[in-house]
Short mmCIF file of C-alpha atoms in Angstrom, two decimals:
data_model
loop_
_atom_site.label_atom_id
_atom_site.label_comp_id
_atom_site.label_asym_id
_atom_site.label_seq_id
_atom_site.Cartn_x
_atom_site.Cartn_y
_atom_site.Cartn_z
CA TYR A 1 38.85 -97.21 -19.99
CA GLU A 2 42.47 -96.67 -20.16
CA GLU A 3 42.95 -100.42 -20.80
CA THR A 4 40.17 -100.77 -23.32
CA GLN A 5 39.67 -97.31 -24.80
CA LYS A 6 36.03 -98.02 -25.00
CA LEU A 7 33.83 -94.96 -24.84
CA GLU A 8 31.05 -96.49 -22.77
CA TYR A 9 33.53 -96.88 -19.90
CA LEU A 10 34.62 -93.31 -20.12
CA LYS A 11 30.96 -92.29 -20.15
CA GLU A 12 30.35 -94.51 -17.14
CA SER A 13 33.19 -92.93 -15.34
CA ILE A 14 31.86 -89.47 -16.05
CA LEU A 15 28.39 -90.29 -14.73
CA LEU A 16 29.86 -91.78 -11.60
CA SER A 17 32.28 -88.89 -11.03
CA VAL A 18 29.55 -86.29 -10.97
CA GLY A 19 28.74 -87.04 -7.38
CA PHE A 20 32.32 -87.59 -6.11
CA GLU A 21 34.89 -85.73 -8.15
CA SER A 22 35.48 -82.06 -8.32
CA PRO A 23 33.66 -80.44 -11.24
CA GLN A 24 37.00 -79.37 -12.90
CA ILE A 25 37.94 -83.17 -13.11
CA VAL A 26 34.54 -84.08 -14.43
CA LEU A 27 34.89 -81.33 -17.15
CA GLY A 28 38.24 -82.94 -18.08
CA TYR A 29 36.62 -86.25 -18.56
CA ILE A 30 33.83 -84.86 -20.56
CA SER A 31 36.52 -82.97 -22.76
CA ASP A 32 38.08 -86.31 -23.44
CA PHE A 33 34.67 -87.85 -24.20
CA LEU A 34 33.85 -85.01 -26.66
CA ALA A 35 37.08 -85.50 -28.48
CA LYS A 36 36.73 -89.30 -28.72
CA ASN A 37 33.05 -89.18 -29.69
CA GLY A 38 33.52 -86.68 -32.52
CA ASP A 39 31.62 -84.04 -30.61
CA GLU A 40 34.71 -81.65 -30.18
CA SER A 41 33.45 -79.19 -32.77
CA SER A 42 30.15 -78.73 -30.88
CA ALA A 43 31.60 -78.40 -27.37
CA PRO A 44 30.41 -77.85 -24.75
CA ILE A 45 27.33 -79.72 -26.34
CA SER A 46 27.42 -83.50 -26.82
CA GLN A 47 25.20 -85.71 -28.82
CA ASP A 48 24.70 -87.73 -25.64
CA MET A 49 22.17 -86.14 -23.39
CA GLU A 50 23.52 -87.88 -20.27
CA ILE A 51 26.92 -86.27 -20.87
CA ASN A 52 25.17 -82.96 -21.43
CA LYS A 53 23.41 -83.13 -18.05
CA ALA A 54 26.77 -84.16 -16.24
CA SER A 55 28.38 -81.13 -18.02
CA LEU A 56 25.56 -78.85 -16.96
CA ASP A 57 25.96 -79.93 -13.36
CA ALA A 58 29.69 -79.40 -13.43
CA HIS A 59 29.33 -75.87 -14.94
CA LEU A 60 26.63 -74.94 -12.43
CA LYS A 61 28.95 -75.98 -9.53
CA LEU A 62 31.74 -73.82 -11.05
CA ASN A 63 29.31 -70.99 -11.60
CA ASN A 64 30.12 -70.96 -15.48
CA ILE A 65 26.83 -69.20 -16.16
CA ASP A 66 27.31 -68.76 -19.91
CA GLU A 67 28.37 -72.35 -20.65
CA ALA A 68 25.68 -73.67 -18.42
CA LEU A 69 23.07 -71.61 -20.13
CA LYS A 70 24.20 -73.00 -23.59
CA ILE A 71 23.94 -76.60 -22.41
CA ALA A 72 20.58 -76.03 -20.53
CA LYS A 73 19.05 -74.40 -23.70
CA TYR A 74 20.24 -77.34 -25.74
CA ILE A 75 18.74 -79.83 -23.31
CA GLU A 76 15.47 -77.91 -23.16
CA SER A 77 15.29 -78.08 -27.07
CA LYS A 78 15.40 -82.02 -26.73
CA GLU A 79 13.66 -82.67 -23.46
CA ASP A 80 10.76 -80.56 -22.03
CA GLU A 81 11.34 -81.49 -18.41
CA PRO A 82 10.40 -79.47 -15.33
CA VAL A 83 13.88 -79.65 -13.87
CA ILE A 84 15.53 -77.93 -16.96
CA HIS A 85 13.03 -75.03 -16.65
CA ASN A 86 13.95 -74.58 -13.05
CA VAL A 87 17.66 -74.43 -14.05
CA LEU A 88 17.00 -71.96 -16.86
CA GLY A 89 14.84 -69.77 -14.67
CA VAL A 90 17.53 -69.65 -12.11
CA LEU A 91 20.28 -69.00 -14.63
CA TYR A 92 18.22 -66.16 -16.32
CA LEU A 93 17.67 -64.61 -12.79
CA GLY A 94 21.35 -64.76 -12.33
CA LEU A 95 21.83 -62.86 -15.54
CA ASP A 96 19.15 -60.37 -14.47
CA GLN A 97 16.90 -61.45 -17.41
CA LYS A 98 13.63 -61.45 -15.56
CA ASP A 99 11.42 -61.88 -18.59
CA GLU A 100 13.13 -65.06 -19.49
CA ALA A 101 13.16 -66.26 -15.87
CA PHE A 102 9.52 -65.51 -15.57
CA LYS A 103 8.80 -67.56 -18.64
CA HIS A 104 10.61 -70.61 -17.41
CA PHE A 105 9.26 -70.42 -13.95
CA GLU A 106 5.70 -70.12 -15.39
CA ILE A 107 6.22 -73.20 -17.59
CA LEU A 108 7.59 -75.01 -14.50
CA TYR A 109 4.59 -74.01 -12.44
CA ASN A 110 2.11 -75.06 -15.11
CA GLN A 111 3.84 -78.44 -15.39
CA THR A 112 4.05 -79.13 -11.68
CA ARG A 113 1.66 -76.79 -9.83
CA SER A 114 4.36 -76.67 -7.13
CA PRO A 115 3.73 -74.37 -4.23
CA GLU A 116 7.38 -73.67 -4.05
CA ILE A 117 7.46 -72.36 -7.67
CA LEU A 118 4.19 -70.51 -7.04
CA LEU A 119 5.82 -68.63 -4.11
CA ARG A 120 8.88 -67.89 -6.31
CA LEU A 121 6.67 -66.41 -9.08
CA LEU A 122 4.73 -64.35 -6.51
CA SER A 123 7.99 -63.00 -5.18
CA LEU A 124 9.16 -61.98 -8.66
CA TYR A 125 5.88 -60.36 -9.35
CA LYS A 126 6.15 -58.40 -6.07
CA GLN A 127 9.65 -57.21 -6.94
CA ASP A 128 8.45 -56.04 -10.29
CA GLY A 129 5.29 -54.27 -8.85
CA LYS A 130 3.07 -56.68 -10.74
CA ILE A 131 0.57 -57.18 -7.93
CA ASP A 132 -2.45 -57.73 -10.18
CA LYS A 133 -0.64 -60.44 -12.12
CA ALA A 134 0.35 -62.03 -8.72
CA VAL A 135 -3.27 -61.89 -7.62
CA GLU A 136 -4.41 -63.36 -10.92
CA LEU A 137 -1.98 -66.24 -10.42
CA LEU A 138 -3.29 -66.75 -6.89
CA ASP A 139 -6.94 -66.66 -8.09
CA SER A 140 -6.17 -69.53 -10.43
CA HIS A 141 -4.15 -71.55 -7.92
CA LEU A 142 -6.70 -71.09 -5.06
CA SER A 143 -9.67 -72.05 -7.15
CA GLU A 144 -8.00 -75.53 -7.67
CA TYR A 145 -5.91 -76.23 -4.51
CA PRO A 146 -6.19 -75.72 -0.86
CA CYS A 147 -4.39 -72.81 0.62
CA GLU A 148 -1.18 -73.97 2.32
CA GLU A 149 0.24 -71.87 5.12
CA ASP A 150 2.91 -69.95 3.20
CA ILE A 151 0.71 -69.36 0.14
CA CYS A 152 -2.22 -68.12 2.51
CA PHE A 153 0.10 -65.69 4.15
CA GLU A 154 1.23 -64.30 0.68
CA ALA A 155 -2.39 -64.15 -0.43
CA LEU A 156 -3.43 -62.06 2.50
CA LEU A 157 -0.58 -59.62 1.83
CA LEU A 158 -1.11 -59.47 -2.00
CA TYR A 159 -4.97 -59.18 -1.95
CA ASP A 160 -4.90 -56.59 0.64
CA LYS A 161 -2.33 -54.68 -1.20
CA ALA A 162 -4.34 -55.00 -4.38
CA GLY A 163 -7.47 -53.84 -2.60
CA LYS A 164 -9.19 -57.13 -3.35
CA ILE A 165 -9.60 -58.54 0.22
CA GLN A 166 -13.38 -59.10 -0.41
CA LYS A 167 -12.40 -61.46 -3.28
CA LEU A 168 -10.07 -63.41 -0.93
CA GLN A 169 -12.76 -63.56 1.67
CA ASN A 170 -14.92 -65.21 -0.94
CA ILE A 171 -12.21 -67.78 -1.96
CA PHE A 172 -11.62 -68.66 1.63
CA GLN A 173 -15.29 -68.85 2.37
CA GLU A 174 -15.64 -71.27 -0.43
CA GLN A 175 -12.76 -73.37 0.72
CA TYR A 176 -14.31 -73.38 4.33
CA ASN A 177 -17.64 -74.48 2.93
CA GLN A 178 -15.97 -77.38 1.09
CA GLU A 179 -13.90 -78.44 4.04
CA SER A 180 -14.78 -77.04 7.43
CA ASN A 181 -11.36 -77.51 9.16
CA ILE A 182 -9.24 -75.41 11.49
CA ALA A 183 -6.87 -74.29 8.84
CA ASN A 184 -9.56 -73.10 6.49
CA ALA A 185 -11.42 -71.40 9.44
CA LYS A 186 -8.18 -69.59 10.37
CA ASN A 187 -7.65 -68.33 6.89
CA LEU A 188 -11.19 -67.01 6.66
CA ILE A 189 -10.82 -65.18 10.13
CA TYR A 190 -7.56 -63.61 8.89
CA ALA A 191 -9.28 -62.40 5.57
CA TYR A 192 -12.33 -61.07 7.69
CA THR A 193 -9.89 -59.27 10.08
CA LEU A 194 -8.05 -57.61 7.21
CA GLY A 195 -11.51 -56.50 5.80
CA GLN A 196 -12.39 -55.30 9.24
CA LYS A 197 -15.47 -57.58 9.39
CA TYR A 198 -14.95 -58.24 13.06
#
């Protein structure tokens, strides 16, 4: 790049540097790129989405929450990808803006049906005392997917706390009827035990 002054080489060095250089150095390269590309007035946002993603990564590593949030919101406006909703959810949690965090984690869950994101949502609902909302989400999930161990454990706690253990027994009974394996039998036994149906 220094020899040719061609922007494509500077961009390539930025993209390669993300994994190797310190975030401060990457941001220095990005600043040069924004100036040369005519994006300086819109900094930290670039017209180039790959540069925006590299910039977001660097700001996240440096814990520059405000800058990262600006860039992440811009990326979301252009690309509705699961990874950006995860980033936004985490950033909003860090800013203690739970409603915004919920919104992005719910979008992410609806896009991916990820058990990990489901558990994160359930944890947030529990923290906010929204047990009925957590149970409603579990109803929906368990009607479509088998009950993985961590999710089953949360389900047992939440349905019991909501006083809806009978409903969980019905769900687990249905899952056992569909597939009579040891995991489903254990889930059903736990639910019956909580309901004192020894």
